[in-house]
PDB file of N, CA and C in Angstrom:
ATOM      1  N   MET Y 202       0.842  -1.177   0.000  1.00 90.00           N
ATOM      2  CA  MET Y 202       0.000   0.000   0.000  1.00 90.00           C
ATOM      3  C   MET Y 202       0.884   1.236   0.000  1.00 90.00           C
ATOM      4  N   THR Y 203       0.506   2.190  -0.841  1.00 95.00           N
ATOM      5  CA  THR Y 203       1.262   3.422  -0.994  1.00 95.00           C
ATOM      6  C   THR Y 203       0.451   4.598  -0.471  1.00 95.00           C
ATOM      7  N   THR Y 204       1.108   5.496   0.254  1.00 97.00           N
ATOM      8  CA  THR Y 204       0.464   6.734   0.675  1.00 97.00           C
ATOM      9  C   THR Y 204       0.943   7.854  -0.225  1.00 97.00           C
ATOM     10  N   ILE Y 205      -0.006   8.578  -0.789  1.00 97.00           N
ATOM     11  CA  ILE Y 205       0.321   9.729  -1.629  1.00 97.00           C
ATOM     12  C   ILE Y 205      -0.094  10.978  -0.872  1.00 97.00           C
ATOM     13  N   LYS Y 206       0.874  11.839  -0.584  1.00 97.00           N
ATOM     14  CA  LYS Y 206       0.605  13.119   0.063  1.00 97.00           C
ATOM     15  C   LYS Y 206       0.323  14.133  -1.038  1.00 97.00           C
ATOM     16  N   VAL Y 207      -0.937  14.391  -1.246  1.00 97.00           N
ATOM     17  CA  VAL Y 207      -1.371  15.228  -2.358  1.00 97.00           C
ATOM     18  C   VAL Y 207      -0.771  16.631  -2.278  1.00 97.00           C
ATOM     19  N   ASN Y 208      -0.556  17.138  -1.064  1.00 97.00           N
ATOM     20  CA  ASN Y 208      -0.008  18.493  -0.915  1.00 97.00           C
ATOM     21  C   ASN Y 208       1.433  18.610  -1.402  1.00 97.00           C
ATOM     22  N   GLU Y 209       2.073  17.492  -1.704  1.00 97.00           N
ATOM     23  CA  GLU Y 209       3.438  17.557  -2.236  1.00 97.00           C
ATOM     24  C   GLU Y 209       3.456  17.985  -3.702  1.00 97.00           C
ATOM     25  N   PHE Y 210       2.299  17.914  -4.387  1.00 96.00           N
ATOM     26  CA  PHE Y 210       2.260  18.326  -5.783  1.00 96.00           C
ATOM     27  C   PHE Y 210       1.038  19.182  -6.131  1.00 96.00           C
ATOM     28  N   LEU Y 211       0.098  19.347  -5.180  1.00 96.00           N
ATOM     29  CA  LEU Y 211      -1.063  20.218  -5.394  1.00 96.00           C
ATOM     30  C   LEU Y 211      -1.323  21.061  -4.152  1.00 96.00           C
ATOM     31  N   ASN Y 212      -1.585  22.348  -4.361  1.00 95.00           N
ATOM     32  CA  ASN Y 212      -2.011  23.223  -3.261  1.00 95.00           C
ATOM     33  C   ASN Y 212      -3.522  23.317  -3.209  1.00 95.00           C
ATOM     34  N   THR Y 213      -4.139  23.201  -4.391  1.00 95.00           N
ATOM     35  CA  THR Y 213      -5.596  23.277  -4.501  1.00 95.00           C
ATOM     36  C   THR Y 213      -6.101  22.057  -5.267  1.00 95.00           C
ATOM     37  N   ALA Y 214      -7.404  21.845  -5.144  1.00 95.00           N
ATOM     38  CA  ALA Y 214      -8.068  20.758  -5.864  1.00 95.00           C
ATOM     39  C   ALA Y 214      -9.294  21.355  -6.531  1.00 95.00           C
ATOM     40  N   MET Y 215      -9.041  22.190  -7.523  1.00 94.00           N
ATOM     41  CA  MET Y 215     -10.119  23.008  -8.066  1.00 94.00           C
ATOM     42  C   MET Y 215     -10.432  22.752  -9.526  1.00 94.00           C
ATOM     43  N   CYS Y 216      -9.451  22.477 -10.326  1.00 94.00           N
ATOM     44  CA  CYS Y 216      -9.674  22.517 -11.772  1.00 94.00           C
ATOM     45  C   CYS Y 216      -9.288  21.205 -12.439  1.00 94.00           C
ATOM     46  N   VAL Y 217      -9.498  21.157 -13.736  1.00 94.00           N
ATOM     47  CA  VAL Y 217      -9.182  19.966 -14.518  1.00 94.00           C
ATOM     48  C   VAL Y 217      -7.682  19.681 -14.478  1.00 94.00           C
ATOM     49  N   ILE Y 218      -6.881  20.714 -14.509  1.00 96.00           N
ATOM     50  CA  ILE Y 218      -5.424  20.514 -14.470  1.00 96.00           C
ATOM     51  C   ILE Y 218      -5.024  19.840 -13.160  1.00 96.00           C
ATOM     52  N   ASP Y 219      -5.555  20.315 -12.035  1.00 96.00           N
ATOM     53  CA  ASP Y 219      -5.274  19.674 -10.739  1.00 96.00           C
ATOM     54  C   ASP Y 219      -5.701  18.207 -10.772  1.00 96.00           C
ATOM     55  N   ALA Y 220      -6.886  17.962 -11.333  1.00 96.00           N
ATOM     56  CA  ALA Y 220      -7.412  16.595 -11.396  1.00 96.00           C
ATOM     57  C   ALA Y 220      -6.531  15.699 -12.248  1.00 96.00           C
ATOM     58  N   GLU Y 221      -6.060  16.211 -13.376  1.00 97.00           N
ATOM     59  CA  GLU Y 221      -5.202  15.415 -14.254  1.00 97.00           C
ATOM     60  C   GLU Y 221      -3.872  15.087 -13.583  1.00 97.00           C
ATOM     61  N   ILE Y 222      -3.348  16.035 -12.834  1.00 97.00           N
ATOM     62  CA  ILE Y 222      -2.089  15.794 -12.116  1.00 97.00           C
ATOM     63  C   ILE Y 222      -2.279  14.665 -11.105  1.00 97.00           C
ATOM     64  N   LEU Y 223      -3.356  14.736 -10.322  1.00 97.00           N
ATOM     65  CA  LEU Y 223      -3.620  13.681  -9.344  1.00 97.00           C
ATOM     66  C   LEU Y 223      -3.817  12.338 -10.032  1.00 97.00           C
ATOM     67  N   LYS Y 224      -4.591  12.334 -11.085  1.00 96.00           N
ATOM     68  CA  LYS Y 224      -4.875  11.087 -11.801  1.00 96.00           C
ATOM     69  C   LYS Y 224      -3.586  10.455 -12.339  1.00 96.00           C
ATOM     70  N   GLU Y 225      -2.671  11.277 -12.856  1.00 97.00           N
ATOM     71  CA  GLU Y 225      -1.383  10.776 -13.345  1.00 97.00           C
ATOM     72  C   GLU Y 225      -0.586  10.103 -12.226  1.00 97.00           C
ATOM     73  N   LYS Y 226      -0.685  10.640 -11.019  1.00 97.00           N
ATOM     74  CA  LYS Y 226       0.041  10.063  -9.874  1.00 97.00           C
ATOM     75  C   LYS Y 226      -0.581   8.735  -9.432  1.00 97.00           C
ATOM     76  N   ILE Y 227      -1.910   8.617  -9.550  1.00 96.00           N
ATOM     77  CA  ILE Y 227      -2.627   7.448  -9.058  1.00 96.00           C
ATOM     78  C   ILE Y 227      -2.593   6.266 -10.025  1.00 96.00           C
ATOM     79  N   MET Y 228      -2.730   6.549 -11.305  1.00 96.00           N
ATOM     80  CA  MET Y 228      -2.967   5.488 -12.284  1.00 96.00           C
ATOM     81  C   MET Y 228      -1.913   4.384 -12.324  1.00 96.00           C
ATOM     82  N   PRO Y 229      -0.629   4.671 -12.177  1.00 97.00           N
ATOM     83  CA  PRO Y 229       0.331   3.559 -12.183  1.00 97.00           C
ATOM     84  C   PRO Y 229       0.054   2.530 -11.074  1.00 97.00           C
ATOM     85  N   TYR Y 230      -0.400   2.994  -9.930  1.00 97.00           N
ATOM     86  CA  TYR Y 230      -0.728   2.080  -8.829  1.00 97.00           C
ATOM     87  C   TYR Y 230      -1.997   1.290  -9.145  1.00 97.00           C
ATOM     88  N   ILE Y 231      -2.992   1.965  -9.677  1.00 96.00           N
ATOM     89  CA  ILE Y 231      -4.256   1.311 -10.024  1.00 96.00           C
ATOM     90  C   ILE Y 231      -4.017   0.244 -11.091  1.00 96.00           C
ATOM     91  N   GLU Y 232      -3.222   0.587 -12.086  1.00 96.00           N
ATOM     92  CA  GLU Y 232      -2.937  -0.350 -13.177  1.00 96.00           C
ATOM     93  C   GLU Y 232      -2.192  -1.586 -12.697  1.00 96.00           C
ATOM     94  N   SER Y 233      -1.447  -1.462 -11.593  1.00 97.00           N
ATOM     95  CA  SER Y 233      -0.749  -2.627 -11.040  1.00 97.00           C
ATOM     96  C   SER Y 233      -1.480  -3.214  -9.836  1.00 97.00           C
ATOM     97  N   ASP Y 234      -2.751  -2.806  -9.654  1.00 96.00           N
ATOM     98  CA  ASP Y 234      -3.593  -3.312  -8.561  1.00 96.00           C
ATOM     99  C   ASP Y 234      -2.981  -3.098  -7.178  1.00 96.00           C
ATOM    100  N   GLU Y 235      -2.320  -1.969  -6.998  1.00 97.00           N
ATOM    101  CA  GLU Y 235      -1.738  -1.617  -5.699  1.00 97.00           C
ATOM    102  C   GLU Y 235      -2.625  -0.586  -5.002  1.00 97.00           C
ATOM    103  N   SER Y 236      -2.884  -0.804  -3.736  1.00 97.00           N
ATOM    104  CA  SER Y 236      -3.734   0.105  -2.956  1.00 97.00           C
ATOM    105  C   SER Y 236      -3.042   1.446  -2.738  1.00 97.00           C
ATOM    106  N   VAL Y 237      -3.869   2.500  -2.721  1.00 97.00           N
ATOM    107  CA  VAL Y 237      -3.360   3.856  -2.558  1.00 97.00           C
ATOM    108  C   VAL Y 237      -4.152   4.567  -1.465  1.00 97.00           C
ATOM    109  N   LEU Y 238      -3.443   5.180  -0.537  1.00 97.00           N
ATOM    110  CA  LEU Y 238      -4.042   6.074   0.457  1.00 97.00           C
ATOM    111  C   LEU Y 238      -3.766   7.490  -0.009  1.00 97.00           C
ATOM    112  N   LEU Y 239      -4.812   8.262  -0.240  1.00 97.00           N
ATOM    113  CA  LEU Y 239      -4.657   9.644  -0.682  1.00 97.00           C
ATOM    114  C   LEU Y 239      -4.856  10.574   0.504  1.00 97.00           C
ATOM    115  N   ASN Y 240      -3.780  11.207   0.925  1.00 98.00           N
ATOM    116  CA  ASN Y 240      -3.808  12.117   2.051  1.00 98.00           C
ATOM    117  C   ASN Y 240      -3.944  13.547   1.532  1.00 98.00           C
ATOM    118  N   PHE Y 241      -5.101  14.166   1.789  1.00 97.00           N
ATOM    119  CA  PHE Y 241      -5.380  15.512   1.313  1.00 97.00           C
ATOM    120  C   PHE Y 241      -5.080  16.589   2.352  1.00 97.00           C
ATOM    121  N   LYS Y 242      -4.329  16.260   3.387  1.00 97.00           N
ATOM    122  CA  LYS Y 242      -3.983  17.246   4.413  1.00 97.00           C
ATOM    123  C   LYS Y 242      -3.271  18.430   3.762  1.00 97.00           C
ATOM    124  N   GLU Y 243      -3.690  19.632   4.155  1.00 96.00           N
ATOM    125  CA  GLU Y 243      -3.119  20.907   3.710  1.00 96.00           C
ATOM    126  C   GLU Y 243      -3.423  21.246   2.256  1.00 96.00           C
ATOM    127  N   VAL Y 244      -4.342  20.543   1.634  1.00 96.00           N
ATOM    128  CA  VAL Y 244      -4.819  20.933   0.307  1.00 96.00           C
ATOM    129  C   VAL Y 244      -6.088  21.757   0.531  1.00 96.00           C
ATOM    130  N   GLU Y 245      -6.230  22.846  -0.209  1.00 91.00           N
ATOM    131  CA  GLU Y 245      -7.355  23.752  -0.005  1.00 91.00           C
ATOM    132  C   GLU Y 245      -8.161  23.934  -1.281  1.00 91.00           C
ATOM    133  N   HIS Y 246      -9.364  24.474  -1.120  1.00 94.00           N
ATOM    134  CA  HIS Y 246     -10.218  24.890  -2.234  1.00 94.00           C
ATOM    135  C   HIS Y 246     -10.578  23.741  -3.170  1.00 94.00           C
ATOM    136  N   PHE Y 247     -11.460  22.904  -2.722  1.00 95.00           N
ATOM    137  CA  PHE Y 247     -11.929  21.761  -3.507  1.00 95.00           C
ATOM    138  C   PHE Y 247     -13.172  22.139  -4.305  1.00 95.00           C
ATOM    139  N   THR Y 248     -13.320  21.542  -5.485  1.00 93.00           N
ATOM    140  CA  THR Y 248     -14.530  21.722  -6.288  1.00 93.00           C
ATOM    141  C   THR Y 248     -15.040  20.358  -6.747  1.00 93.00           C
ATOM    142  N   PRO Y 249     -16.337  20.258  -7.033  1.00 93.00           N
ATOM    143  CA  PRO Y 249     -16.870  19.014  -7.590  1.00 93.00           C
ATOM    144  C   PRO Y 249     -16.190  18.641  -8.906  1.00 93.00           C
ATOM    145  N   LEU Y 250     -15.833  19.642  -9.713  1.00 93.00           N
ATOM    146  CA  LEU Y 250     -15.144  19.377 -10.975  1.00 93.00           C
ATOM    147  C   LEU Y 250     -13.873  18.563 -10.741  1.00 93.00           C
ATOM    148  N   PHE Y 251     -13.135  18.913  -9.714  1.00 96.00           N
ATOM    149  CA  PHE Y 251     -11.903  18.187  -9.397  1.00 96.00           C
ATOM    150  C   PHE Y 251     -12.197  16.711  -9.135  1.00 96.00           C
ATOM    151  N   PHE Y 252     -13.175  16.442  -8.282  1.00 95.00           N
ATOM    152  CA  PHE Y 252     -13.493  15.049  -7.964  1.00 95.00           C
ATOM    153  C   PHE Y 252     -14.053  14.306  -9.174  1.00 95.00           C
ATOM    154  N   ASN Y 253     -14.913  14.956  -9.946  1.00 93.00           N
ATOM    155  CA  ASN Y 253     -15.485  14.313 -11.124  1.00 93.00           C
ATOM    156  C   ASN Y 253     -14.409  13.923 -12.132  1.00 93.00           C
ATOM    157  N   THR Y 254     -13.452  14.803 -12.318  1.00 93.00           N
ATOM    158  CA  THR Y 254     -12.431  14.593 -13.334  1.00 93.00           C
ATOM    159  C   THR Y 254     -11.316  13.659 -12.872  1.00 93.00           C
ATOM    160  N   SER Y 255     -11.101  13.567 -11.592  1.00 96.00           N
ATOM    161  CA  SER Y 255     -10.015  12.708 -11.101  1.00 96.00           C
ATOM    162  C   SER Y 255     -10.566  11.394 -10.549  1.00 96.00           C
ATOM    163  N   LEU Y 256     -10.969  11.403  -9.312  1.00 96.00           N
ATOM    164  CA  LEU Y 256     -11.327  10.162  -8.620  1.00 96.00           C
ATOM    165  C   LEU Y 256     -12.576   9.495  -9.190  1.00 96.00           C
ATOM    166  N   CYS Y 257     -13.594  10.260  -9.493  1.00 93.00           N
ATOM    167  CA  CYS Y 257     -14.837   9.641  -9.975  1.00 93.00           C
ATOM    168  C   CYS Y 257     -14.713   9.142 -11.401  1.00 93.00           C
ATOM    169  N   SER Y 258     -13.814   9.715 -12.181  1.00 92.00           N
ATOM    170  CA  SER Y 258     -13.584   9.155 -13.515  1.00 92.00           C
ATOM    171  C   SER Y 258     -12.871   7.809 -13.400  1.00 92.00           C
ATOM    172  N   ILE Y 259     -11.995   7.681 -12.405  1.00 94.00           N
ATOM    173  CA  ILE Y 259     -11.353   6.387 -12.152  1.00 94.00           C
ATOM    174  C   ILE Y 259     -12.398   5.388 -11.672  1.00 94.00           C
ATOM    175  N   LEU Y 260     -13.249   5.818 -10.756  1.00 93.00           N
ATOM    176  CA  LEU Y 260     -14.328   4.965 -10.256  1.00 93.00           C
ATOM    177  C   LEU Y 260     -15.194   4.472 -11.404  1.00 93.00           C
ATOM    178  N   PHE Y 261     -15.550   5.362 -12.304  1.00 87.00           N
ATOM    179  CA  PHE Y 261     -16.375   4.991 -13.448  1.00 87.00           C
ATOM    180  C   PHE Y 261     -15.662   3.948 -14.306  1.00 87.00           C
ATOM    181  N   ASP Y 262     -14.358   4.140 -14.517  1.00 88.00           N
ATOM    182  CA  ASP Y 262     -13.591   3.248 -15.391  1.00 88.00           C
ATOM    183  C   ASP Y 262     -13.359   1.863 -14.798  1.00 88.00           C
ATOM    184  N   ILE Y 263     -13.069   1.789 -13.495  1.00 90.00           N
ATOM    185  CA  ILE Y 263     -12.682   0.490 -12.921  1.00 90.00           C
ATOM    186  C   ILE Y 263     -13.794  -0.177 -12.116  1.00 90.00           C
ATOM    187  N   GLY Y 264     -14.846   0.548 -11.816  1.00 89.00           N
ATOM    188  CA  GLY Y 264     -15.962  -0.014 -11.067  1.00 89.00           C
ATOM    189  C   GLY Y 264     -15.797   0.142  -9.566  1.00 89.00           C
ATOM    190  N   LYS Y 265     -16.933   0.067  -8.883  1.00 91.00           N
ATOM    191  CA  LYS Y 265     -16.994   0.314  -7.443  1.00 91.00           C
ATOM    192  C   LYS Y 265     -16.143  -0.664  -6.632  1.00 91.00           C
ATOM    193  N   GLU Y 266     -16.253  -1.944  -6.905  1.00 93.00           N
ATOM    194  CA  GLU Y 266     -15.543  -2.933  -6.092  1.00 93.00           C
ATOM    195  C   GLU Y 266     -14.034  -2.735  -6.152  1.00 93.00           C
ATOM    196  N   LYS Y 267     -13.496  -2.589  -7.352  1.00 95.00           N
ATOM    197  CA  LYS Y 267     -12.051  -2.407  -7.491  1.00 95.00           C
ATOM    198  C   LYS Y 267     -11.620  -1.064  -6.904  1.00 95.00           C
ATOM    199  N   TYR Y 268     -12.404  -0.020  -7.155  1.00 95.00           N
ATOM    200  CA  TYR Y 268     -12.085   1.303  -6.619  1.00 95.00           C
ATOM    201  C   TYR Y 268     -12.026   1.249  -5.095  1.00 95.00           C
ATOM    202  N   ASP Y 269     -13.060   0.667  -4.485  1.00 96.00           N
ATOM    203  CA  ASP Y 269     -13.117   0.591  -3.020  1.00 96.00           C
ATOM    204  C   ASP Y 269     -11.960  -0.216  -2.441  1.00 96.00           C
ATOM    205  N   ASN Y 270     -11.488  -1.192  -3.182  1.00 97.00           N
ATOM    206  CA  ASN Y 270     -10.359  -2.004  -2.720  1.00 97.00           C
ATOM    207  C   ASN Y 270      -9.020  -1.304  -2.892  1.00 97.00           C
ATOM    208  N   LEU Y 271      -8.939  -0.384  -3.853  1.00 97.00           N
ATOM    209  CA  LEU Y 271      -7.644   0.205  -4.179  1.00 97.00           C
ATOM    210  C   LEU Y 271      -7.442   1.641  -3.710  1.00 97.00           C
ATOM    211  N   ILE Y 272      -8.512   2.401  -3.520  1.00 97.00           N
ATOM    212  CA  ILE Y 272      -8.351   3.830  -3.209  1.00 97.00           C
ATOM    213  C   ILE Y 272      -9.030   4.175  -1.891  1.00 97.00           C
ATOM    214  N   THR Y 273      -8.256   4.816  -1.013  1.00 97.00           N
ATOM    215  CA  THR Y 273      -8.777   5.336   0.241  1.00 97.00           C
ATOM    216  C   THR Y 273      -8.431   6.819   0.300  1.00 97.00           C
ATOM    217  N   VAL Y 274      -9.431   7.633   0.593  1.00 97.00           N
ATOM    218  CA  VAL Y 274      -9.269   9.083   0.661  1.00 97.00           C
ATOM    219  C   VAL Y 274      -9.412   9.510   2.122  1.00 97.00           C
ATOM    220  N   PHE Y 275      -8.479  10.329   2.609  1.00 95.00           N
ATOM    221  CA  PHE Y 275      -8.614  10.837   3.968  1.00 95.00           C
ATOM    222  C   PHE Y 275      -8.053  12.243   4.099  1.00 95.00           C
ATOM    223  N   ASN Y 276      -8.379  12.872   5.231  1.00 97.00           N
ATOM    224  CA  ASN Y 276      -7.999  14.254   5.548  1.00 97.00           C
ATOM    225  C   ASN Y 276      -8.629  15.275   4.612  1.00 97.00           C
ATOM    226  N   LEU Y 277      -9.865  15.008   4.197  1.00 96.00           N
ATOM    227  CA  LEU Y 277     -10.624  16.018   3.456  1.00 96.00           C
ATOM    228  C   LEU Y 277     -11.363  16.896   4.456  1.00 96.00           C
ATOM    229  N   PRO Y 278     -11.425  18.221   4.218  1.00 94.00           N
ATOM    230  CA  PRO Y 278     -12.279  19.056   5.053  1.00 94.00           C
ATOM    231  C   PRO Y 278     -13.737  18.644   4.839  1.00 94.00           C
ATOM    232  N   ASN Y 279     -14.600  18.945   5.784  1.00 92.00           N
ATOM    233  CA  ASN Y 279     -15.993  18.498   5.711  1.00 92.00           C
ATOM    234  C   ASN Y 279     -16.696  18.911   4.429  1.00 92.00           C
ATOM    235  N   TYR Y 280     -16.511  20.155   3.995  1.00 92.00           N
ATOM    236  CA  TYR Y 280     -17.186  20.591   2.772  1.00 92.00           C
ATOM    237  C   TYR Y 280     -16.691  19.801   1.553  1.00 92.00           C
ATOM    238  N   ALA Y 281     -15.422  19.455   1.536  1.00 95.00           N
ATOM    239  CA  ALA Y 281     -14.869  18.669   0.430  1.00 95.00           C
ATOM    240  C   ALA Y 281     -15.321  17.208   0.531  1.00 95.00           C
ATOM    241  N   LYS Y 282     -15.437  16.719   1.751  1.00 95.00           N
ATOM    242  CA  LYS Y 282     -15.919  15.361   1.967  1.00 95.00           C
ATOM    243  C   LYS Y 282     -17.325  15.203   1.399  1.00 95.00           C
ATOM    244  N   ASP Y 283     -18.180  16.198   1.629  1.00 94.00           N
ATOM    245  CA  ASP Y 283     -19.545  16.171   1.091  1.00 94.00           C
ATOM    246  C   ASP Y 283     -19.527  16.148  -0.439  1.00 94.00           C
ATOM    247  N   SER Y 284     -18.689  16.957  -1.027  1.00 93.00           N
ATOM    248  CA  SER Y 284     -18.591  17.020  -2.485  1.00 93.00           C
ATOM    249  C   SER Y 284     -18.079  15.697  -3.050  1.00 93.00           C
ATOM    250  N   TYR Y 285     -17.061  15.134  -2.424  1.00 95.00           N
ATOM    251  CA  TYR Y 285     -16.521  13.841  -2.863  1.00 95.00           C
ATOM    252  C   TYR Y 285     -17.574  12.741  -2.742  1.00 95.00           C
ATOM    253  N   GLU Y 286     -18.276  12.707  -1.615  1.00 95.00           N
ATOM    254  CA  GLU Y 286     -19.292  11.672  -1.409  1.00 95.00           C
ATOM    255  C   GLU Y 286     -20.434  11.798  -2.410  1.00 95.00           C
ATOM    256  N   ASP Y 287     -20.824  13.026  -2.741  1.00 92.00           N
ATOM    257  CA  ASP Y 287     -21.856  13.229  -3.765  1.00 92.00           C
ATOM    258  C   ASP Y 287     -21.392  12.696  -5.116  1.00 92.00           C
ATOM    259  N   CYS Y 288     -20.176  13.010  -5.469  1.00 91.00           N
ATOM    260  CA  CYS Y 288     -19.605  12.541  -6.730  1.00 91.00           C
ATOM    261  C   CYS Y 288     -19.549  11.015  -6.752  1.00 91.00           C
ATOM    262  N   TYR Y 289     -19.084  10.440  -5.655  1.00 92.00           N
ATOM    263  CA  TYR Y 289     -18.971   8.979  -5.537  1.00 92.00           C
ATOM    264  C   TYR Y 289     -20.344   8.333  -5.712  1.00 92.00           C
ATOM    265  N   GLU Y 290     -21.332   8.821  -4.983  1.00 92.00           N
ATOM    266  CA  GLU Y 290     -22.683   8.244  -5.052  1.00 92.00           C
ATOM    267  C   GLU Y 290     -23.291   8.399  -6.445  1.00 92.00           C
ATOM    268  N   ASP Y 291     -23.114   9.566  -7.042  1.00 88.00           N
ATOM    269  CA  ASP Y 291     -23.640   9.771  -8.392  1.00 88.00           C
ATOM    270  C   ASP Y 291     -22.982   8.828  -9.394  1.00 88.00           C
ATOM    271  N   THR Y 292     -21.710   8.571  -9.217  1.00 86.00           N
ATOM    272  CA  THR Y 292     -20.990   7.694 -10.141  1.00 86.00           C
ATOM    273  C   THR Y 292     -21.410   6.245  -9.973  1.00 86.00           C
ATOM    274  N   ILE Y 293     -21.558   5.777  -8.736  1.00 84.00           N
ATOM    275  CA  ILE Y 293     -21.946   4.370  -8.566  1.00 84.00           C
ATOM    276  C   ILE Y 293     -23.405   4.134  -8.920  1.00 84.00           C
ATOM    277  N   ASP Y 294     -24.212   5.192  -8.943  1.00 78.00           N
ATOM    278  CA  ASP Y 294     -25.610   5.071  -9.356  1.00 78.00           C
ATOM    279  C   ASP Y 294     -25.766   5.235 -10.864  1.00 78.00           C
ATOM    280  N   ASN Y 295     -24.670   5.231 -11.588  1.00 66.00           N
ATOM    281  CA  ASN Y 295     -24.669   5.456 -13.020  1.00 66.00           C
ATOM    282  C   ASN Y 295     -25.411   4.337 -13.759  1.00 66.00           C
ATOM    283  N   PRO Y 296     -26.443   4.677 -14.517  1.00 58.00           N
ATOM    284  CA  PRO Y 296     -27.188   3.647 -15.250  1.00 58.00           C
ATOM    285  C   PRO Y 296     -26.409   3.058 -16.422  1.00 58.00           C
ATOM    286  N   PHE Y 297     -25.261   3.652 -16.771  1.00 63.00           N
ATOM    287  CA  PHE Y 297     -24.462   3.172 -17.894  1.00 63.00           C
ATOM    288  C   PHE Y 297     -23.331   2.257 -17.463  1.00 63.00           C
ATOM    289  N   GLU Y 298     -23.273   1.922 -16.166  1.00 59.00           N
ATOM    290  CA  GLU Y 298     -22.209   1.062 -15.654  1.00 59.00           C
ATOM    291  C   GLU Y 298     -22.215  -0.259 -16.401  1.00 59.00           C
ATOM    292  N   GLY Y 299     -21.051  -0.714 -16.752  1.00 62.00           N
ATOM    293  CA  GLY Y 299     -20.914  -1.995 -17.428  1.00 62.00           C
ATOM    294  C   GLY Y 299     -20.876  -1.883 -18.942  1.00 62.00           C
ATOM    295  N   LEU Y 300     -21.191  -0.716 -19.481  1.00 62.00           N
ATOM    296  CA  LEU Y 300     -21.123  -0.539 -20.925  1.00 62.00           C
ATOM    297  C   LEU Y 300     -19.684  -0.263 -21.343  1.00 62.00           C
ATOM    298  N   SER Y 301     -19.291  -0.847 -22.448  1.00 68.00           N
ATOM    299  CA  SER Y 301     -17.945  -0.601 -22.963  1.00 68.00           C
ATOM    300  C   SER Y 301     -17.876   0.804 -23.550  1.00 68.00           C
ATOM    301  N   GLU Y 302     -16.670   1.247 -23.844  1.00 70.00           N
ATOM    302  CA  GLU Y 302     -16.491   2.582 -24.413  1.00 70.00           C
ATOM    303  C   GLU Y 302     -17.223   2.694 -25.752  1.00 70.00           C
ATOM    304  N   SER Y 303     -17.154   1.658 -26.572  1.00 75.00           N
ATOM    305  CA  SER Y 303     -17.843   1.713 -27.864  1.00 75.00           C
ATOM    306  C   SER Y 303     -19.364   1.722 -27.678  1.00 75.00           C
ATOM    307  N   GLU Y 304     -19.871   0.986 -26.693  1.00 69.00           N
ATOM    308  CA  GLU Y 304     -21.311   1.004 -26.417  1.00 69.00           C
ATOM    309  C   GLU Y 304     -21.759   2.374 -25.918  1.00 69.00           C
ATOM    310  N   LEU Y 305     -20.941   3.005 -25.074  1.00 66.00           N
ATOM    311  CA  LEU Y 305     -21.257   4.357 -24.604  1.00 66.00           C
ATOM    312  C   LEU Y 305     -21.257   5.346 -25.766  1.00 66.00           C
ATOM    313  N   ARG Y 306     -20.289   5.214 -26.643  1.00 71.00           N
ATOM    314  CA  ARG Y 306     -20.205   6.099 -27.795  1.00 71.00           C
ATOM    315  C   ARG Y 306     -21.441   5.919 -28.689  1.00 71.00           C
ATOM    316  N   GLU Y 307     -21.815   4.658 -28.937  1.00 75.00           N
ATOM    317  CA  GLU Y 307     -22.991   4.372 -29.758  1.00 75.00           C
ATOM    318  C   GLU Y 307     -24.258   4.958 -29.119  1.00 75.00           C
ATOM    319  N   LEU Y 308     -24.389   4.779 -27.819  1.00 65.00           N
ATOM    320  CA  LEU Y 308     -25.534   5.335 -27.105  1.00 65.00           C
ATOM    321  C   LEU Y 308     -25.555   6.861 -27.212  1.00 65.00           C
ATOM    322  N   GLY Y 309     -24.395   7.472 -27.056  1.00 68.00           N
ATOM    323  CA  GLY Y 309     -24.281   8.928 -27.187  1.00 68.00           C
ATOM    324  C   GLY Y 309     -24.723   9.400 -28.563  1.00 68.00           C
ATOM    325  N   HIS Y 310     -24.317   8.689 -29.591  1.00 65.00           N
ATOM    326  CA  HIS Y 310     -24.721   9.045 -30.959  1.00 65.00           C
ATOM    327  C   HIS Y 310     -26.251   8.931 -31.106  1.00 65.00           C
ATOM    328  N   LYS Y 311     -26.829   7.896 -30.545  1.00 69.00           N
ATOM    329  CA  LYS Y 311     -28.281   7.713 -30.634  1.00 69.00           C
ATOM    330  C   LYS Y 311     -29.019   8.821 -29.869  1.00 69.00           C
ATOM    331  N   LEU Y 312     -28.524   9.126 -28.665  1.00 66.00           N
ATOM    332  CA  LEU Y 312     -29.187  10.149 -27.856  1.00 66.00           C
ATOM    333  C   LEU Y 312     -29.082  11.540 -28.475  1.00 66.00           C
ATOM    334  N   LEU Y 313     -27.957  11.792 -29.115  1.00 70.00           N
ATOM    335  CA  LEU Y 313     -27.736  13.111 -29.736  1.00 70.00           C
ATOM    336  C   LEU Y 313     -28.182  13.155 -31.192  1.00 70.00           C
ATOM    337  N   ASN Y 314     -28.679  12.003 -31.663  1.00 66.00           N
ATOM    338  CA  ASN Y 314     -29.161  11.908 -33.038  1.00 66.00           C
ATOM    339  C   ASN Y 314     -28.063  12.183 -34.052  1.00 66.00           C
ATOM    340  N   ILE Y 315     -26.883  11.633 -33.782  1.00 59.00           N
ATOM    341  CA  ILE Y 315     -25.738  11.815 -34.667  1.00 59.00           C
ATOM    342  C   ILE Y 315     -25.618  10.581 -35.557  1.00 59.00           C
ATOM    343  N   ASP Y 316     -25.456  10.796 -36.847  1.00 51.00           N
ATOM    344  CA  ASP Y 316     -25.272   9.661 -37.767  1.00 51.00           C
ATOM    345  C   ASP Y 316     -23.805   9.395 -38.011  1.00 51.00           C
TER     346      ASP Y 316
END
């Protein structure tokens, strides 16, 4: 199990760039099925966009069971904890879970009426 101190490379957790940086740090561990503890101590200014683009996109890609086994988040301020939990719940309640990327793309084309 690896502990990642997020404050060593991020001061804030606000934008897509912050989310991409975090995701780049996490993915090598996820790809090798290694557990990660994400310590958010001393990180400030969280947004739902950050969680959606980083952690919840990973959750969507690998599924709830694997995510829960591999990623642990701690030291979030209460307001950020609420935002993360909302993102997590919305992602696991996703009606498109289990669809492949090509199936999602096909569905998107049908919904948007794209030929």
